Amino acid sequence: MADADYIIVGSGINALVAAALLGRKGNKVLVLEREATAGGCLRTEAVTAPGFIHDVMATTFVLFTTSPAYAALGADLARHGLEFRNTPNPTAVLLPDGRHLALSTDRAKNVAAFNAAASADGEAFRREMERFAADAGFVFGLLGGRLWSLDMLKVVTREAWKRGLRGLAAFFGEALVPARPYLEARYESDLVQALFAPWVLHCGLNPENAYSGEMVKVIGFALEAAGAPVVKGGAVNAVRAFAGLIAEQGGTVRTRAEVASVMVDDAGTARGVRLADGETLTAAKGVICSVAPSRLYGKLLAGRPLPPEVAEGVARYRYGKGDMQIHYALREKPRWRTSGLDDVALIHLTPGLDGVSRAANEAERGLLPAVPTVCVGQPTALDPGRAPAGQAILWLQLPEAPRHIKGDAAGEIVTESDGRWTEAIRERFADRVEAILRRHIENFDDAVIARKSYSPADLEALNVNLVGGDPYGGQCGLDQFFIWRPFTRSVNHATHVRGLYHIGAATHPGPGLGGGSGFLLGSTLR
């Protein structure tokens, strides 16, 4: 008798969604996680000082609360303790000169604020969002559907019938426009451009990448509609809710269980896994791997010949920029020199659109950005219980960090000849970021209790699937996305091995906490 119907390798959001959906169908599911705690990038710890609770990596759940996965599983997860905390002001941008602009969940308020920045920008935003709303079903169908399927063919055919072939071609042509020309053509204000430009970084893109303009619309639409919620008590409580639901269904989430290889029989069918300690576990229906491509094909299937097209895909697969995280414990709430930011969930500190492009380009060329784009999260503004009464935490993400360092764009930090991130480099770069924070928060020095920084190398050490510290599962450019993710010949989430499936950020529909690939596969398998 098999140990499970499905064995799932990895325990990130996609693995948990797939496990819950398969368990709902009566399958016995076994989730295996190599680390001491499940969750992948959903990790909550007191990393700075006792009583201060930090989401070490992922923290914002807007892509989950607006996803098909949440629609299907939300009520069950709530029974197991999942709660969200939100704010009517999901994001803002703050420029070096102190000018700022916030996006709220109130359309009228946003139109007025954008019109104040430039006389026609509010109405331009209204038109863009109304136009996107009309296309939202098709856009989200493409972003979240099974691309190689009869259902998708029906979706595209229906749109072609409605729009005409030229109209459909025009839609796709407009969807491919990069964020820079999209923003510059529609908004006059540098503040409005700066508000949206950093968000493409959170999609694994730069403002000059194809289709990044469409992602500006997707993110703007989602934030305005649903805010930027966090999990009450930390992201770990989402993991606990999933684990409780999976256990209720008869499944198991097992930690400290490193999978060394996928077992494939002589007929070429996946039959189970072998752990690093030699234990073997069998699966009656299949093995699902929520891992990086290099780990699946280079380790879990090591020693087995790969079809030439798969071997070529693995060899050519590109990982993207690294990520850096910085966490602060504060003895009092931050006092921003600019009013109106106290309850904003995520604030980007940047010189603007050009600054985002410059920093992203520097990081892609292996340089520490001279002026990095700093995403400042204020979790305690939404969920005060993450810090002692009257105190606070800050969550910082730097999405423009080189995986391998070739130098410092500012010429100030001495780097290693082999490109390694060292503790000294990490802390010097964190000092650069801190200097930016200090200019905007008047009580910063008095408030700080402790700081904890994670370089891209540190993040990879926490999660082996963040190759080089890339949190997006691989470069998200057009040639490595949609029907070409992870490889040009990939078909949905199947692999060349029967009964072996691949999900996670490296597969369609890509990165984020939406659980998209887990939902698609979990909805398809029986």
Short mmCIF file of C-alpha atoms in Angstrom, two decimals:
data_model
loop_
_atom_site.label_atom_id
_atom_site.label_comp_id
_atom_site.label_asym_id
_atom_site.label_seq_id
_atom_site.Cartn_x
_atom_site.Cartn_y
_atom_site.Cartn_z
CA MET A 1 0.00 0.00 0.00
CA ALA A 2 1.33 3.41 -0.96
CA ASP A 3 2.26 5.95 1.71
CA ALA A 4 0.08 8.58 0.01
CA ASP A 5 -1.93 9.23 -3.10
CA TYR A 6 0.15 12.32 -3.83
CA ILE A 7 3.51 13.31 -2.40
CA ILE A 8 4.29 17.02 -2.60
CA VAL A 9 7.91 18.17 -2.34
CA GLY A 10 8.13 21.62 -0.79
CA SER A 11 5.63 23.49 1.38
CA GLY A 12 5.28 26.99 -0.05
CA ILE A 13 1.94 28.58 -0.93
CA ASN A 14 1.52 26.61 -4.18
CA ALA A 15 2.26 23.30 -2.47
CA LEU A 16 -0.19 24.05 0.32
CA VAL A 17 -2.95 25.10 -2.08
CA ALA A 18 -2.47 21.96 -4.19
CA ALA A 19 -2.46 19.76 -1.09
CA ALA A 20 -5.68 21.28 0.26
CA LEU A 21 -7.50 20.97 -3.07
CA LEU A 22 -6.38 17.38 -3.61
CA GLY A 23 -7.27 16.49 -0.02
CA ARG A 24 -10.74 17.92 -0.56
CA LYS A 25 -11.21 15.32 -3.32
CA GLY A 26 -10.48 12.50 -0.88
CA ASN A 27 -6.80 12.04 -1.68
CA LYS A 28 -4.30 11.25 1.03
CA VAL A 29 -1.61 13.89 0.63
CA LEU A 30 1.89 13.96 2.13
CA VAL A 31 3.74 17.31 2.04
CA LEU A 32 7.49 17.09 2.64
CA GLU A 33 9.55 20.09 3.75
CA ARG A 34 13.33 19.96 4.23
CA GLU A 35 13.42 22.83 6.74
CA ALA A 36 12.34 22.76 10.39
CA THR A 37 9.20 24.77 9.61
CA ALA A 38 6.78 24.59 6.69
CA GLY A 39 5.77 27.51 4.51
CA GLY A 40 8.63 28.24 2.11
CA CYS A 41 8.71 32.05 1.90
CA LEU A 42 5.94 32.27 4.51
CA ARG A 43 8.17 32.50 7.55
CA THR A 44 7.48 34.43 10.78
CA GLU A 45 10.07 34.80 13.54
CA ALA A 46 11.19 37.18 16.29
CA VAL A 47 14.42 37.98 14.44
CA THR A 48 15.23 41.36 16.04
CA ALA A 49 14.15 41.38 19.69
CA PRO A 50 11.75 39.43 21.94
CA GLY A 51 8.12 40.36 21.37
CA PHE A 52 8.65 41.71 17.86
CA ILE A 53 7.13 39.40 15.25
CA HIS A 54 8.47 39.67 11.70
CA ASP A 55 7.52 38.07 8.41
CA VAL A 56 11.06 37.32 7.30
CA MET A 57 10.18 37.21 3.59
CA ALA A 58 6.67 37.43 2.07
CA THR A 59 4.10 39.49 3.96
CA THR A 60 1.42 41.02 1.67
CA PHE A 61 -1.47 38.74 0.71
CA VAL A 62 -3.44 40.80 -1.82
CA LEU A 63 -2.71 38.28 -4.59
CA PHE A 64 -4.04 35.50 -2.36
CA THR A 65 -7.20 37.21 -1.13
CA THR A 66 -8.13 38.05 -4.74
CA SER A 67 -7.25 34.58 -6.09
CA PRO A 68 -9.37 31.60 -7.16
CA ALA A 69 -7.51 29.59 -4.50
CA TYR A 70 -8.81 31.83 -1.73
CA ALA A 71 -12.30 31.79 -3.21
CA ALA A 72 -12.21 28.00 -3.02
CA LEU A 73 -10.45 27.55 0.32
CA GLY A 74 -10.97 30.79 2.27
CA ALA A 75 -13.89 29.64 4.39
CA ASP A 76 -12.12 26.42 5.40
CA LEU A 77 -8.92 28.28 6.20
CA ALA A 78 -10.86 30.75 8.34
CA ARG A 79 -12.20 27.81 10.36
CA HIS A 80 -8.57 26.94 11.06
CA GLY A 81 -7.70 30.41 12.28
CA LEU A 82 -6.73 32.43 9.21
CA GLU A 83 -7.54 36.13 9.66
CA PHE A 84 -6.38 39.18 7.74
CA ARG A 85 -5.74 42.77 8.75
CA ASN A 86 -5.96 45.55 6.20
CA THR A 87 -5.84 49.32 5.69
CA PRO A 88 -7.68 51.68 3.32
CA ASN A 89 -4.27 52.98 2.18
CA PRO A 90 -2.37 50.08 0.63
CA THR A 91 0.56 51.92 -0.93
CA ALA A 92 2.34 55.25 -1.39
CA VAL A 93 5.47 56.68 -2.89
CA LEU A 94 7.79 59.10 -1.12
CA LEU A 95 10.35 61.07 -3.13
CA PRO A 96 13.65 62.44 -1.77
CA ASP A 97 12.23 65.98 -1.65
CA GLY A 98 9.38 64.85 0.62
CA ARG A 99 6.62 64.90 -1.98
CA HIS A 100 4.37 61.89 -1.78
CA LEU A 101 1.28 60.29 -3.27
CA ALA A 102 -0.86 57.51 -1.82
CA LEU A 103 -3.23 55.02 -3.42
CA SER A 104 -6.34 54.22 -1.39
CA THR A 105 -9.18 51.76 -1.78
CA ASP A 106 -11.51 54.66 -2.64
CA ARG A 107 -11.71 55.42 -6.40
CA ALA A 108 -13.04 58.94 -5.91
CA LYS A 109 -10.28 59.76 -3.44
CA ASN A 110 -7.63 58.44 -5.85
CA VAL A 111 -9.02 60.46 -8.76
CA ALA A 112 -8.94 63.62 -6.67
CA ALA A 113 -5.39 62.97 -5.44
CA PHE A 114 -4.10 62.23 -8.94
CA ASN A 115 -5.86 65.32 -10.35
CA ALA A 116 -4.13 67.37 -7.66
CA ALA A 117 -0.78 66.00 -8.85
CA ALA A 118 -1.57 66.86 -12.48
CA SER A 119 -4.86 68.24 -13.73
CA ALA A 120 -5.79 65.32 -16.01
CA ASP A 121 -4.12 62.41 -14.23
CA GLY A 122 -7.08 61.51 -12.03
CA GLU A 123 -9.40 61.18 -14.99
CA ALA A 124 -6.70 59.22 -16.83
CA PHE A 125 -6.51 56.81 -13.91
CA ARG A 126 -10.29 56.45 -13.86
CA ARG A 127 -10.33 55.64 -17.59
CA GLU A 128 -7.50 53.13 -17.25
CA MET A 129 -9.15 51.30 -14.37
CA GLU A 130 -12.57 51.25 -16.03
CA ARG A 131 -11.02 49.95 -19.22
CA PHE A 132 -9.10 47.32 -17.31
CA ALA A 133 -12.23 46.28 -15.41
CA ALA A 134 -13.91 45.60 -18.75
CA ASP A 135 -10.99 43.36 -19.74
CA ALA A 136 -10.38 41.87 -16.29
CA GLY A 137 -12.07 38.54 -16.98
CA PHE A 138 -9.92 37.94 -20.04
CA VAL A 139 -6.70 39.23 -18.41
CA PHE A 140 -7.08 37.16 -15.26
CA GLY A 141 -8.14 34.20 -17.36
CA LEU A 142 -4.84 34.41 -19.25
CA LEU A 143 -2.77 35.05 -16.13
CA GLY A 144 -4.41 32.32 -14.06
CA GLY A 145 -5.72 29.72 -16.50
CA ARG A 146 -4.28 26.52 -17.94
CA LEU A 147 -2.70 27.89 -21.08
CA TRP A 148 -2.50 24.56 -22.93
CA SER A 149 -6.12 23.48 -22.60
CA LEU A 150 -9.41 23.35 -24.42
CA ASP A 151 -10.82 25.79 -21.88
CA MET A 152 -8.17 28.36 -22.78
CA LEU A 153 -8.80 27.85 -26.46
CA LYS A 154 -12.47 28.61 -25.80
CA VAL A 155 -11.57 31.74 -23.84
CA VAL A 156 -9.36 33.10 -26.64
CA THR A 157 -11.84 32.11 -29.35
CA ARG A 158 -14.64 33.88 -27.49
CA GLU A 159 -12.54 37.04 -27.25
CA ALA A 160 -11.64 36.83 -30.94
CA TRP A 161 -15.33 36.54 -31.80
CA LYS A 162 -16.16 39.53 -29.59
CA ARG A 163 -13.26 41.79 -30.61
CA GLY A 164 -12.47 40.52 -34.11
CA LEU A 165 -9.02 39.23 -35.02
CA ARG A 166 -7.56 42.71 -35.41
CA GLY A 167 -9.11 43.77 -32.12
CA LEU A 168 -7.62 40.74 -30.39
CA ALA A 169 -4.22 41.47 -31.93
CA ALA A 170 -4.52 45.08 -30.74
CA PHE A 171 -5.27 43.89 -27.20
CA PHE A 172 -2.16 41.73 -27.09
CA GLY A 173 -0.06 44.48 -28.65
CA GLU A 174 -1.15 46.95 -25.97
CA ALA A 175 -0.60 44.34 -23.24
CA LEU A 176 3.05 44.03 -24.27
CA VAL A 177 3.86 47.72 -23.73
CA PRO A 178 6.56 48.24 -21.07
CA ALA A 179 5.73 50.22 -17.94
CA ARG A 180 7.89 53.22 -18.82
CA PRO A 181 6.12 54.21 -22.06
CA TYR A 182 2.78 53.19 -20.57
CA LEU A 183 3.20 55.50 -17.57
CA GLU A 184 4.77 58.37 -19.50
CA ALA A 185 2.03 58.31 -22.13
CA ARG A 186 -0.87 58.30 -19.67
CA TYR A 187 0.26 60.33 -16.67
CA GLU A 188 1.85 63.76 -16.66
CA SER A 189 2.81 63.83 -12.98
CA ASP A 190 6.14 62.35 -11.97
CA LEU A 191 4.45 61.42 -8.67
CA VAL A 192 1.85 59.23 -10.36
CA GLN A 193 4.55 57.62 -12.49
CA ALA A 194 6.66 57.05 -9.38
CA LEU A 195 3.73 55.57 -7.45
CA PHE A 196 3.29 52.73 -9.92
CA ALA A 197 6.81 52.19 -11.32
CA PRO A 198 8.24 50.27 -8.32
CA TRP A 199 5.42 47.74 -8.41
CA VAL A 200 6.77 46.08 -11.54
CA LEU A 201 9.80 45.08 -9.45
CA HIS A 202 7.45 42.97 -7.33
CA CYS A 203 6.48 41.11 -10.50
CA GLY A 204 10.11 40.23 -11.23
CA LEU A 205 10.27 42.89 -13.97
CA ASN A 206 11.84 46.26 -14.73
CA PRO A 207 10.02 49.31 -16.17
CA GLU A 208 11.56 48.59 -19.58
CA ASN A 209 10.43 44.94 -19.79
CA ALA A 210 7.68 43.89 -22.18
CA TYR A 211 4.20 43.55 -20.61
CA SER A 212 5.28 45.39 -17.43
CA GLY A 213 2.77 48.11 -18.33
CA GLU A 214 -0.03 45.55 -18.15
CA MET A 215 1.21 44.46 -14.73
CA VAL A 216 1.00 48.10 -13.55
CA LYS A 217 -2.71 47.93 -14.37
CA VAL A 218 -3.14 44.54 -12.71
CA ILE A 219 -1.44 45.67 -9.49
CA GLY A 220 -3.20 49.04 -9.40
CA PHE A 221 -6.56 47.38 -9.92
CA ALA A 222 -5.91 44.75 -7.23
CA LEU A 223 -4.59 47.18 -4.62
CA GLU A 224 -7.45 49.61 -5.10
CA ALA A 225 -9.99 46.79 -4.91
CA ALA A 226 -8.55 44.74 -2.04
CA GLY A 227 -5.86 46.75 -0.24
CA ALA A 228 -2.61 45.18 0.96
CA PRO A 229 -3.70 42.74 3.69
CA VAL A 230 -1.40 40.91 6.07
CA VAL A 231 -2.17 37.83 8.15
CA LYS A 232 -3.08 38.56 11.75
CA GLY A 233 -0.16 37.41 13.88
CA GLY A 234 2.13 36.81 10.91
CA ALA A 235 2.26 34.79 7.70
CA VAL A 236 3.01 31.66 9.72
CA ASN A 237 -0.65 31.61 10.71
CA ALA A 238 -1.59 31.06 7.07
CA VAL A 239 0.72 28.04 7.06
CA ARG A 240 -0.84 26.76 10.29
CA ALA A 241 -4.33 27.15 8.83
CA PHE A 242 -3.34 25.16 5.74
CA ALA A 243 -1.68 22.49 7.87
CA GLY A 244 -4.81 22.22 9.99
CA LEU A 245 -7.02 21.87 6.93
CA ILE A 246 -4.74 19.28 5.34
CA ALA A 247 -4.67 17.27 8.57
CA GLU A 248 -8.48 17.46 8.79
CA GLN A 249 -8.59 15.92 5.32
CA GLY A 250 -6.33 13.06 6.39
CA GLY A 251 -3.10 14.48 4.99
CA THR A 252 0.22 15.30 6.62
CA VAL A 253 2.72 18.16 6.48
CA ARG A 254 6.07 16.72 7.52
CA THR A 255 9.12 18.91 8.23
CA ARG A 256 12.83 18.03 8.42
CA ALA A 257 12.20 15.65 5.53
CA GLU A 258 14.67 16.49 2.78
CA VAL A 259 13.91 14.74 -0.49
CA ALA A 260 17.06 13.49 -2.18
CA SER A 261 15.50 12.04 -5.32
CA VAL A 262 12.29 11.18 -7.12
CA MET A 263 11.90 7.43 -7.66
CA VAL A 264 11.04 6.55 -11.26
CA ASP A 265 10.23 2.99 -12.32
CA ASP A 266 11.43 1.18 -15.45
CA ALA A 267 8.33 2.32 -17.35
CA GLY A 268 9.27 5.95 -16.73
CA THR A 269 6.60 6.72 -14.12
CA ALA A 270 7.21 8.56 -10.84
CA ARG A 271 6.42 6.22 -7.95
CA GLY A 272 7.62 8.14 -4.90
CA VAL A 273 10.64 9.79 -3.33
CA ARG A 274 13.77 8.88 -1.43
CA LEU A 275 14.74 11.08 1.51
CA ALA A 276 18.26 12.19 2.35
CA ASP A 277 18.35 9.70 5.24
CA GLY A 278 17.52 6.81 2.89
CA GLU A 279 13.83 6.45 3.74
CA THR A 280 11.58 5.75 0.75
CA LEU A 281 7.99 6.94 0.43
CA THR A 282 5.61 5.80 -2.29
CA ALA A 283 2.82 7.65 -4.08
CA ALA A 284 -0.15 5.90 -5.69
CA LYS A 285 -1.07 8.72 -8.08
CA GLY A 286 1.84 11.07 -8.47
CA VAL A 287 4.65 13.27 -7.17
CA ILE A 288 4.35 17.06 -7.25
CA CYS A 289 7.50 19.17 -6.87
CA SER A 290 7.24 22.80 -5.82
CA VAL A 291 10.91 23.58 -6.34
CA ALA A 292 13.25 25.54 -8.61
CA PRO A 293 13.93 23.99 -12.04
CA SER A 294 17.61 23.54 -11.25
CA ARG A 295 16.68 21.60 -8.13
CA LEU A 296 14.09 19.39 -9.83
CA TYR A 297 16.18 18.45 -12.85
CA GLY A 298 19.66 18.86 -11.38
CA LYS A 299 19.11 17.11 -8.03
CA LEU A 300 15.83 15.25 -7.68
CA LEU A 301 16.18 13.65 -11.12
CA ALA A 302 20.00 13.57 -11.07
CA GLY A 303 21.47 10.55 -12.82
CA ARG A 304 18.51 10.13 -15.16
CA PRO A 305 18.97 11.15 -18.79
CA LEU A 306 16.88 14.16 -19.78
CA PRO A 307 15.25 14.62 -23.18
CA PRO A 308 17.41 17.02 -25.23
CA GLU A 309 14.80 19.82 -25.14
CA VAL A 310 14.53 19.55 -21.35
CA ALA A 311 18.31 19.48 -20.87
CA GLU A 312 18.60 22.55 -23.07
CA GLY A 313 15.83 24.31 -21.15
CA VAL A 314 17.53 23.62 -17.81
CA ALA A 315 20.89 24.82 -19.10
CA ARG A 316 19.43 28.05 -20.46
CA TYR A 317 17.05 28.85 -17.62
CA ARG A 318 17.82 32.28 -16.16
CA TYR A 319 17.32 33.40 -12.60
CA GLY A 320 16.52 37.04 -11.92
CA LYS A 321 17.78 39.72 -9.57
CA GLY A 322 18.26 38.91 -5.93
CA ASP A 323 16.22 40.25 -3.05
CA MET A 324 17.33 41.70 0.27
CA GLN A 325 15.23 42.01 3.42
CA ILE A 326 15.81 44.31 6.41
CA HIS A 327 13.76 44.26 9.61
CA TYR A 328 13.59 46.82 12.40
CA ALA A 329 12.23 46.70 15.92
CA LEU A 330 11.20 50.18 17.09
CA ARG A 331 10.48 51.37 20.62
CA GLU A 332 7.90 53.81 19.27
CA LYS A 333 5.94 54.26 16.07
CA PRO A 334 7.84 55.91 13.22
CA ARG A 335 7.13 59.62 12.82
CA TRP A 336 7.31 60.36 9.11
CA ARG A 337 8.41 63.88 8.23
CA THR A 338 5.70 63.79 5.56
CA SER A 339 2.14 63.59 6.84
CA GLY A 340 -0.38 61.04 5.63
CA LEU A 341 1.83 57.94 5.72
CA ASP A 342 1.13 56.54 9.20
CA ASP A 343 -1.37 53.90 8.09
CA VAL A 344 0.02 53.09 4.63
CA ALA A 345 0.88 49.41 4.28
CA LEU A 346 3.74 49.66 1.77
CA ILE A 347 5.71 52.84 1.00
CA HIS A 348 8.26 52.99 -1.80
CA LEU A 349 11.20 55.34 -1.26
CA THR A 350 12.60 56.20 -4.69
CA PRO A 351 13.69 59.18 -6.82
CA GLY A 352 10.93 58.16 -9.26
CA LEU A 353 10.53 56.27 -12.51
CA ASP A 354 14.07 57.04 -13.66
CA GLY A 355 15.39 56.04 -10.26
CA VAL A 356 13.66 52.67 -10.41
CA SER A 357 15.03 52.03 -13.90
CA ARG A 358 18.54 53.08 -12.89
CA ALA A 359 18.66 50.92 -9.76
CA ALA A 360 17.18 47.90 -11.54
CA ASN A 361 19.69 48.23 -14.36
CA GLU A 362 22.58 48.52 -11.92
CA ALA A 363 21.45 45.37 -10.09
CA GLU A 364 21.09 43.44 -13.35
CA ARG A 365 24.64 44.41 -14.23
CA GLY A 366 25.86 43.04 -10.90
CA LEU A 367 26.22 46.37 -9.11
CA LEU A 368 24.97 47.39 -5.70
CA PRO A 369 22.54 50.21 -6.61
CA ALA A 370 23.72 53.67 -5.62
CA VAL A 371 20.14 54.65 -4.73
CA PRO A 372 18.12 51.47 -4.29
CA THR A 373 14.33 51.36 -4.43
CA VAL A 374 13.25 50.73 -0.83
CA CYS A 375 9.88 49.15 -0.10
CA VAL A 376 8.96 49.96 3.51
CA GLY A 377 6.22 47.83 5.02
CA GLN A 378 4.45 48.91 8.21
CA PRO A 379 2.89 45.67 9.48
CA THR A 380 2.09 47.08 12.92
CA ALA A 381 0.00 49.83 11.30
CA LEU A 382 -2.33 47.00 10.22
CA ASP A 383 -1.64 44.42 12.95
CA PRO A 384 -0.45 46.14 16.16
CA GLY A 385 -0.09 42.82 17.99
CA ARG A 386 3.16 42.11 16.16
CA ALA A 387 5.00 44.39 18.61
CA PRO A 388 4.64 45.30 22.31
CA ALA A 389 2.05 48.00 23.05
CA GLY A 390 3.02 51.38 21.59
CA GLN A 391 5.99 49.94 19.70
CA ALA A 392 6.39 48.95 16.06
CA ILE A 393 8.23 46.99 13.41
CA LEU A 394 9.32 47.88 9.89
CA TRP A 395 9.60 45.37 7.04
CA LEU A 396 11.95 46.43 4.24
CA GLN A 397 12.34 44.76 0.86
CA LEU A 398 15.02 45.68 -1.67
CA PRO A 399 14.04 44.02 -4.95
CA GLU A 400 17.10 45.33 -6.78
CA ALA A 401 19.98 43.35 -5.29
CA PRO A 402 22.54 41.59 -7.49
CA ARG A 403 22.81 37.83 -7.11
CA HIS A 404 26.54 38.02 -7.83
CA ILE A 405 28.25 41.32 -7.04
CA LYS A 406 30.57 42.87 -9.61
CA GLY A 407 30.94 46.20 -7.84
CA ASP A 408 29.23 49.15 -6.19
CA ALA A 409 27.52 51.74 -8.39
CA ALA A 410 28.31 54.41 -5.80
CA GLY A 411 31.98 53.40 -5.55
CA GLU A 412 31.82 53.28 -1.75
CA ILE A 413 31.53 49.60 -0.78
CA VAL A 414 34.48 47.29 -1.36
CA THR A 415 33.23 44.06 -2.94
CA GLU A 416 34.74 40.59 -3.26
CA SER A 417 36.47 39.44 -6.46
CA ASP A 418 34.41 36.25 -6.49
CA GLY A 419 31.10 38.14 -6.29
CA ARG A 420 30.11 36.77 -2.88
CA TRP A 421 27.79 38.50 -0.46
CA THR A 422 29.61 38.81 2.86
CA GLU A 423 28.34 40.02 6.20
CA ALA A 424 30.37 43.21 5.81
CA ILE A 425 28.92 43.98 2.36
CA ARG A 426 25.41 43.20 3.55
CA GLU A 427 25.66 45.55 6.51
CA ARG A 428 27.31 48.35 4.53
CA PHE A 429 24.52 48.16 1.97
CA ALA A 430 21.95 48.08 4.78
CA ASP A 431 23.61 51.24 6.14
CA ARG A 432 23.01 52.89 2.75
CA VAL A 433 19.34 52.00 2.96
CA GLU A 434 19.17 53.16 6.56
CA ALA A 435 20.52 56.58 5.58
CA ILE A 436 17.55 56.96 3.21
CA LEU A 437 15.12 55.94 5.96
CA ARG A 438 16.69 58.36 8.41
CA ARG A 439 16.05 61.30 6.09
CA HIS A 440 12.31 60.54 6.09
CA ILE A 441 11.65 59.39 9.69
CA GLU A 442 12.38 62.12 12.23
CA ASN A 443 12.58 59.85 15.30
CA PHE A 444 14.47 57.07 13.56
CA ASP A 445 17.63 57.00 15.67
CA ASP A 446 15.76 57.28 18.94
CA ALA A 447 13.23 54.61 17.93
CA VAL A 448 15.48 51.82 16.67
CA ILE A 449 16.03 48.93 19.05
CA ALA A 450 17.53 46.43 16.60
CA ARG A 451 18.08 45.69 12.92
CA LYS A 452 18.29 42.34 11.16
CA SER A 453 19.39 42.13 7.52
CA TYR A 454 19.23 39.28 5.02
CA SER A 455 21.28 39.36 1.82
CA PRO A 456 20.30 37.35 -1.26
CA ALA A 457 22.75 34.68 -0.12
CA ASP A 458 21.13 34.57 3.32
CA LEU A 459 17.68 34.14 1.76
CA GLU A 460 18.91 31.27 -0.39
CA ALA A 461 20.31 29.67 2.77
CA LEU A 462 16.82 29.88 4.30
CA ASN A 463 15.13 28.52 1.17
CA VAL A 464 17.15 26.59 -1.41
CA ASN A 465 14.60 27.42 -4.11
CA LEU A 466 15.50 31.12 -3.95
CA VAL A 467 18.44 30.59 -6.27
CA GLY A 468 20.85 33.46 -5.78
CA GLY A 469 18.21 35.10 -3.61
CA ASP A 470 15.74 35.40 -6.52
CA PRO A 471 12.26 35.32 -4.91
CA TYR A 472 10.45 35.08 -8.25
CA GLY A 473 11.56 31.60 -9.31
CA GLY A 474 13.47 32.84 -12.34
CA GLN A 475 13.65 35.85 -14.61
CA CYS A 476 10.11 36.86 -15.61
CA GLY A 477 10.80 38.37 -19.05
CA LEU A 478 8.38 37.52 -21.83
CA ASP A 479 10.59 34.76 -23.32
CA GLN A 480 10.48 32.92 -19.98
CA PHE A 481 6.85 33.45 -19.02
CA PHE A 482 3.30 32.41 -19.95
CA ILE A 483 3.47 29.40 -22.31
CA TRP A 484 7.28 29.47 -22.14
CA ARG A 485 7.59 29.03 -18.36
CA PRO A 486 9.77 27.41 -17.28
CA PHE A 487 10.87 26.14 -20.72
CA THR A 488 9.85 26.91 -24.28
CA ARG A 489 8.36 23.43 -24.68
CA SER A 490 6.65 23.23 -21.28
CA VAL A 491 3.00 22.15 -21.27
CA ASN A 492 1.13 23.32 -18.19
CA HIS A 493 2.63 21.56 -15.13
CA ALA A 494 3.52 18.20 -16.61
CA THR A 495 7.11 16.99 -16.94
CA HIS A 496 8.65 14.40 -19.24
CA VAL A 497 8.19 11.84 -16.42
CA ARG A 498 4.69 10.39 -16.14
CA GLY A 499 3.11 11.15 -12.80
CA LEU A 500 5.65 13.87 -11.97
CA TYR A 501 4.40 17.45 -11.88
CA HIS A 502 6.13 20.79 -11.43
CA ILE A 503 4.55 23.79 -9.65
CA GLY A 504 5.82 26.93 -7.93
CA ALA A 505 7.04 30.37 -8.96
CA ALA A 506 9.05 28.91 -11.85
CA THR A 507 5.88 27.65 -13.52
CA HIS A 508 2.79 29.37 -14.92
CA PRO A 509 1.32 31.72 -13.72
CA GLY A 510 4.59 32.70 -12.08
CA PRO A 511 5.54 34.20 -8.70
CA GLY A 512 3.45 35.74 -5.95
CA LEU A 513 1.25 34.54 -3.12
CA GLY A 514 -1.74 33.79 -5.34
CA GLY A 515 -1.04 30.06 -5.23
CA GLY A 516 -1.86 29.97 -8.94
CA SER A 517 0.10 26.92 -10.07
CA GLY A 518 -0.97 24.93 -7.03
CA PHE A 519 -4.58 25.86 -7.74
CA LEU A 520 -4.38 24.94 -11.43
CA LEU A 521 -2.81 21.54 -10.81
CA GLY A 522 -4.86 20.79 -7.70
CA SER A 523 -8.03 21.57 -9.66
CA THR A 524 -7.00 19.37 -12.58
CA LEU A 525 -5.73 16.19 -10.91
CA ARG A 526 -8.11 13.64 -9.49
#
